[in-house]
Structures are given as structure tokens and as C-alpha cells.
Amino acid sequence: MAIEQNTIKNSPFYVKKLISIIILLIFIVATSNGYALTLEEEVLQYVKGRYYQQLNMESYTGKTVNEIVHMLPDRYSRYLSPSEFQKLLQGVQGQSTEIGMELTNYNGIATVTYVFPNSPAAQAGIQPEDQLLSVNGQTIVGTNPNLAIVLMNQQETGRANLVIRRDNKLLNLEVISFAYSRQSVTSILLENKILLVKISGFNNNSYQELQNILNTYRHHNLKGYIIDLRNNTGGTVQAAIQIAGELVGNNPIMQTVDRERGKRILYGNGPGLTKPTVVLVNNKTASSAEILTAAIKDNNKGIIFGDTTYGKGMSQTLFPLSNGGALSLTTSEYLTPSGTKIEAKGVQFDYKYTQFFDQSYRAGAMIDSFYLYPNIWGFNTIVTLQPDRNVVVVDWKKHLASSPKIRNK
């Protein structure tokens, strides 16, 4: 949950609202008199009235929709065709027609890092750590893992034949695409009472999914949390704000800046994290996931473990258009609770780690060490890990630490 607090007041808010109403009335009168706006005129109205910074609109006059969008001085605004808009709306509602797995480049090979429950990939028997070698006979070894995702999701037949390597054995699997409900928040209870929570994206169901997980384990006497935001490229900002509000307590979540209301600070009002927490991130942790990362970091509710995040600090608003498509327009910039820019900079890690598959294992060791050495280990001390052995270094003193065992891969 989150509440909003204005911190900078410009001209009276009701004057701006009145102007917006007048513009809307002009639009209604124009269309009711038989004058239908062209698609370009619709887009220009939104850009003029809602873009996050003032623009010289003369240079946009007479341009096509695609030209208008490409001329905007940000890298996120875009035009969505009717089919793209519908697909995006499905994603916001937690529905997906994609294959349902995440890949990373591991020693030059596309390697599965996560499989969404109930997805086509899960139904086909794909597992984490599987190495993907080819898609429909086209080798993908040495290429960007995103190529494999594109090849699988673009199949008109809805079927993709994969060759994977698992435990040094080659397997042929067929993935059949279908629409499914994608759960964005999942969890694994580690054997040492550390709860690993993976948030793969943010949609309208994410907050309730997290609440269900927290309620399930509320009486398990948990030792701590690992929140996995690796490869989370974002989603709805409102869902991230709700989850951040739940986890940081009555503290600032983020700052936002837009033309209409200036700078504001959003505050949380949830119970907040009360156990040691490690947040796993990488350079694909972006947008809404960076909001949550920064909120936890700036409020000293956990430590950030991994790599610097992607660096997307702009928020887009969807404006449906008369042709069934939509304009995704950048309408505000968001900053960390302390006012640090995220755009093009990302959220800085507290402790760097690069090896992918045992990152959660090491994070568990850090939480364990908190209980082994409570008088010297805390969120404000200097803590690093030696990846080659199970040692936690606290204020330059070495200590052995027990580690969690994950029940599955």
C-alpha cells in the first residue's frame, strides 16, 4: 500500500484541472460537430498536454505518428498497434501467450534460469539450467539468448522444436504455445527457514500474489527473505508502488517529477520488512523493479546483491487511440526516495556478485551470518563474500557461515 504527499507546490492545482477540462470540452465539441481528429492530431494533443517536459510543437506538425514518436527526446515513448495494445493489456491482467521461460548467456550458451509455472515451457518439461542449442533446426549457440525467445514466440503454428542439453545429454522437446495465467510472484521455502521470493514482473495481480505468500508463511518463524528481481524488466508502476509500500513501512517509496504537479514523494504504509533481507538484482532489473530495489535500499530494509540495475527512470502512461491502438507516452520521471536519478544510471548494488546460479545460495549465507554474529553484522556494516568458499567477511574479519539448501533447482 502507498499514500501520496505533495512536496513542491506550483500554481494552484484546480487551475490546471480547469484547463484540462476546457481542452477536453473543445475536443468533444469538435468531434460532435462532425470534425474527427486524425490519428496524428490525436497523438499531437497528448504529446502537447501530457509529455513530461515542454516541447516546441511546431517541429512536430505535419509528421506521421511514427515520426512524432521517434522525434520525442526519450527512449521509451512508442506507438502501439491495435494488436500490440491488446497483447499489452493481457500482460497487465496477468495473461500471457509467450513461451514462459527466462534465459541468460552462460559461457556463450542460452541457459534457462527460470520457468514460469503452468506455462508452455513448463508443460514441455523444460527445467532451470537446461542449455538451449537450437530452435526449429536453427542453431543459437553463441548468439544473444533473446534470439531464442523471439524465434519461439513468433511461430505461426504455435509449435517450436527445441534441442537442449541437460546433464551432458541431448533432448528433443516440442513446445506448444497457449494462453495461460502467468503468476508474477512465486516463492520457495529454503530448508533453513529463509523465504526466497521471486518477482518476475509487475501486473494487476502482483500485490495480491505477494500478500498470499506472506500470509502463508506468516507463522513459520522465518529467519529472513531473499527477494529475487533478476531479469525483472518492470510492468505496472502502481503494482511496484503497492509492493514497495508493503515492504518499506511508513517510509518514502519514490519521488516523481512531472509537468502538472512538480515533485512529489510517495510514502508506504505497510508493516515493512522486519527480518534480514537480501535483494538479488542484475543488469536486466529495470523500471518498476528498480523502484522496489531503490525503496528497500534507501530505507535500509535490505541489502542489494548482484550488479548495477538497468537504469530506466521514466514512467509511461497509456492513451488509447481511435484506431484501437495506443500511445505509450513518457509523462513523468521517478527518482529514488533520497532523490537520486535512476535514468541511465541504475540502482547501485551494495555487494557485487556475478555468478548466476548460486547467487541465492550466497545470499542465504549472508542472512545466516546475521544470526551467527548478531553483534557485528548489520545493514550498516561492510560485508563481502568470498565466492570460492563459504566465508563471510564482516568488517574485515572472516567468519564461517552455514548456507541454505534449495529443495529444487
Coordinates of C-alpha atoms in Angstrom, one line a residue, residues 9-165:
K9 CA 3.5 23.3 -4.9
N10 CA 3.5 25.2 -8.1
S11 CA 0.4 27.1 -9.4
P12 CA -3.0 26.1 -7.9
F13 CA -3.9 22.6 -8.9
Y14 CA -7.5 23.5 -9.7
V15 CA -6.4 26.0 -12.4
K16 CA -4.6 23.2 -14.2
K17 CA -7.5 20.9 -13.8
L18 CA -9.8 23.6 -15.3
I19 CA -7.5 24.0 -18.3
S20 CA -7.6 20.2 -18.8
I21 CA -11.4 20.2 -18.7
I22 CA -11.6 23.1 -21.2
I23 CA -9.3 21.2 -23.6
L24 CA -11.5 18.1 -23.2
L25 CA -14.7 20.1 -24.0
I26 CA -13.1 21.6 -27.1
F27 CA -12.2 18.0 -28.2
I28 CA -15.8 16.9 -27.5
V29 CA -17.4 19.8 -29.3
A30 CA -15.1 19.4 -32.3
T31 CA -15.9 15.7 -32.7
S32 CA -19.6 16.3 -32.1
N33 CA -19.7 18.8 -35.0
G34 CA -18.5 16.2 -37.4
Y35 CA -14.8 17.0 -37.3
A36 CA -13.0 13.8 -36.5
L37 CA -9.4 14.2 -35.4
T38 CA -6.8 12.3 -37.5
L39 CA -4.6 9.8 -35.7
E40 CA -1.7 12.3 -36.0
E41 CA -3.8 15.0 -34.4
E42 CA -4.8 12.7 -31.5
V43 CA -1.2 11.9 -30.8
L44 CA -0.1 15.5 -31.0
Q45 CA -2.8 16.5 -28.5
Y46 CA -1.5 14.0 -26.0
V47 CA 2.2 15.0 -26.6
K48 CA 1.4 18.7 -26.2
G49 CA -0.7 18.2 -23.0
R50 CA 0.9 15.3 -21.2
Y51 CA 4.6 14.8 -22.2
Y52 CA 6.8 15.1 -19.1
Q53 CA 8.6 18.2 -20.4
Q54 CA 7.7 21.2 -22.6
L55 CA 8.3 20.8 -26.3
N56 CA 8.4 23.1 -29.4
M57 CA 5.4 21.6 -31.1
E58 CA 6.0 23.4 -34.4
S59 CA 8.6 20.9 -35.4
Y60 CA 6.1 18.0 -34.9
T61 CA 3.4 19.5 -37.1
G62 CA 2.8 17.6 -40.4
K63 CA 4.7 14.5 -39.2
T64 CA 3.4 10.9 -39.2
V65 CA 2.7 9.1 -35.9
N66 CA 5.9 7.1 -36.1
E67 CA 7.9 10.3 -36.9
I68 CA 6.3 12.1 -34.0
V69 CA 7.2 9.3 -31.6
H70 CA 10.8 8.9 -32.9
M71 CA 11.4 12.6 -32.5
L72 CA 10.5 12.7 -28.8
P73 CA 13.6 13.2 -26.7
D74 CA 13.2 10.0 -24.7
R75 CA 13.8 6.3 -25.5
Y76 CA 10.6 4.9 -24.2
S77 CA 7.6 6.6 -25.8
R78 CA 6.1 4.5 -28.6
Y79 CA 3.1 3.9 -30.7
L80 CA 1.3 0.5 -30.2
S81 CA -0.7 -1.0 -33.0
P82 CA -4.1 -2.5 -32.1
S83 CA -2.7 -6.0 -31.8
E84 CA 0.3 -4.8 -29.7
F85 CA -2.1 -2.8 -27.4
Q86 CA -4.3 -5.9 -26.8
K87 CA -1.2 -8.0 -26.0
L88 CA 0.0 -5.4 -23.6
L89 CA -3.4 -5.3 -21.8
Q90 CA -3.3 -9.1 -21.5
G91 CA 0.1 -8.8 -19.8
V92 CA -1.2 -6.2 -17.3
Q93 CA -4.0 -8.6 -16.4
G94 CA -1.5 -11.4 -15.8
Q95 CA -2.3 -13.3 -19.1
S96 CA 0.4 -14.3 -21.5
T97 CA 0.8 -16.2 -24.8
E98 CA 4.6 -16.3 -24.6
I99 CA 6.6 -19.5 -24.1
G100 CA 7.2 -18.7 -20.4
M101 CA 10.9 -19.0 -19.6
E102 CA 13.9 -16.8 -18.9
L103 CA 17.3 -17.2 -20.5
T104 CA 20.8 -15.9 -19.8
N105 CA 24.0 -16.1 -21.7
Y106 CA 26.1 -18.6 -19.7
N107 CA 29.5 -19.3 -21.3
G108 CA 28.1 -18.5 -24.7
I109 CA 25.1 -20.7 -24.4
A110 CA 21.5 -19.7 -23.9
T111 CA 20.7 -21.2 -20.5
V112 CA 17.4 -21.4 -18.8
T113 CA 17.3 -19.5 -15.5
Y114 CA 13.5 -19.6 -14.7
V115 CA 10.4 -21.4 -16.0
F116 CA 7.0 -19.9 -15.3
P117 CA 4.6 -22.3 -13.6
N118 CA 1.8 -23.6 -15.9
S119 CA 3.5 -22.1 -19.0
P120 CA 4.1 -23.9 -22.3
A121 CA 7.8 -24.2 -21.3
A122 CA 6.8 -25.9 -18.1
Q123 CA 4.3 -28.2 -19.9
A124 CA 7.1 -29.2 -22.3
G125 CA 9.3 -30.3 -19.4
I126 CA 12.0 -27.5 -19.7
Q127 CA 13.9 -27.0 -16.4
P128 CA 16.2 -24.4 -15.0
E129 CA 19.9 -24.9 -16.1
D130 CA 18.8 -26.6 -19.4
Q131 CA 21.1 -25.3 -22.2
L132 CA 19.2 -24.4 -25.4
L133 CA 21.1 -25.3 -28.5
S134 CA 18.7 -24.9 -31.4
V135 CA 15.2 -23.7 -32.3
N136 CA 13.4 -25.4 -35.2
G137 CA 16.8 -26.5 -36.6
Q138 CA 18.4 -23.1 -36.3
T139 CA 21.4 -23.1 -34.0
I140 CA 21.6 -20.4 -31.4
V141 CA 24.9 -21.3 -29.8
G142 CA 27.0 -18.1 -29.5
T143 CA 24.1 -15.8 -30.2
N144 CA 22.0 -13.5 -28.0
P145 CA 19.6 -15.5 -25.8
N146 CA 16.8 -13.1 -26.9
L147 CA 17.0 -14.6 -30.4
A148 CA 15.7 -17.9 -29.0
I149 CA 12.8 -16.2 -27.3
V150 CA 11.9 -14.3 -30.5
L151 CA 12.1 -17.5 -32.6
M152 CA 9.9 -19.4 -30.2
N153 CA 7.3 -16.6 -29.7
Q154 CA 7.0 -15.9 -33.5
Q155 CA 6.0 -19.3 -34.6
E156 CA 2.7 -19.1 -36.6
T157 CA 2.0 -22.7 -35.9
G158 CA 2.3 -22.3 -32.2
R159 CA 4.9 -25.1 -32.1
A160 CA 8.6 -24.9 -31.6
N161 CA 11.1 -27.9 -31.7
L162 CA 14.0 -27.4 -29.3
V163 CA 17.3 -29.2 -28.8
I164 CA 18.5 -28.8 -25.2
R165 CA 21.4 -30.2 -23.3

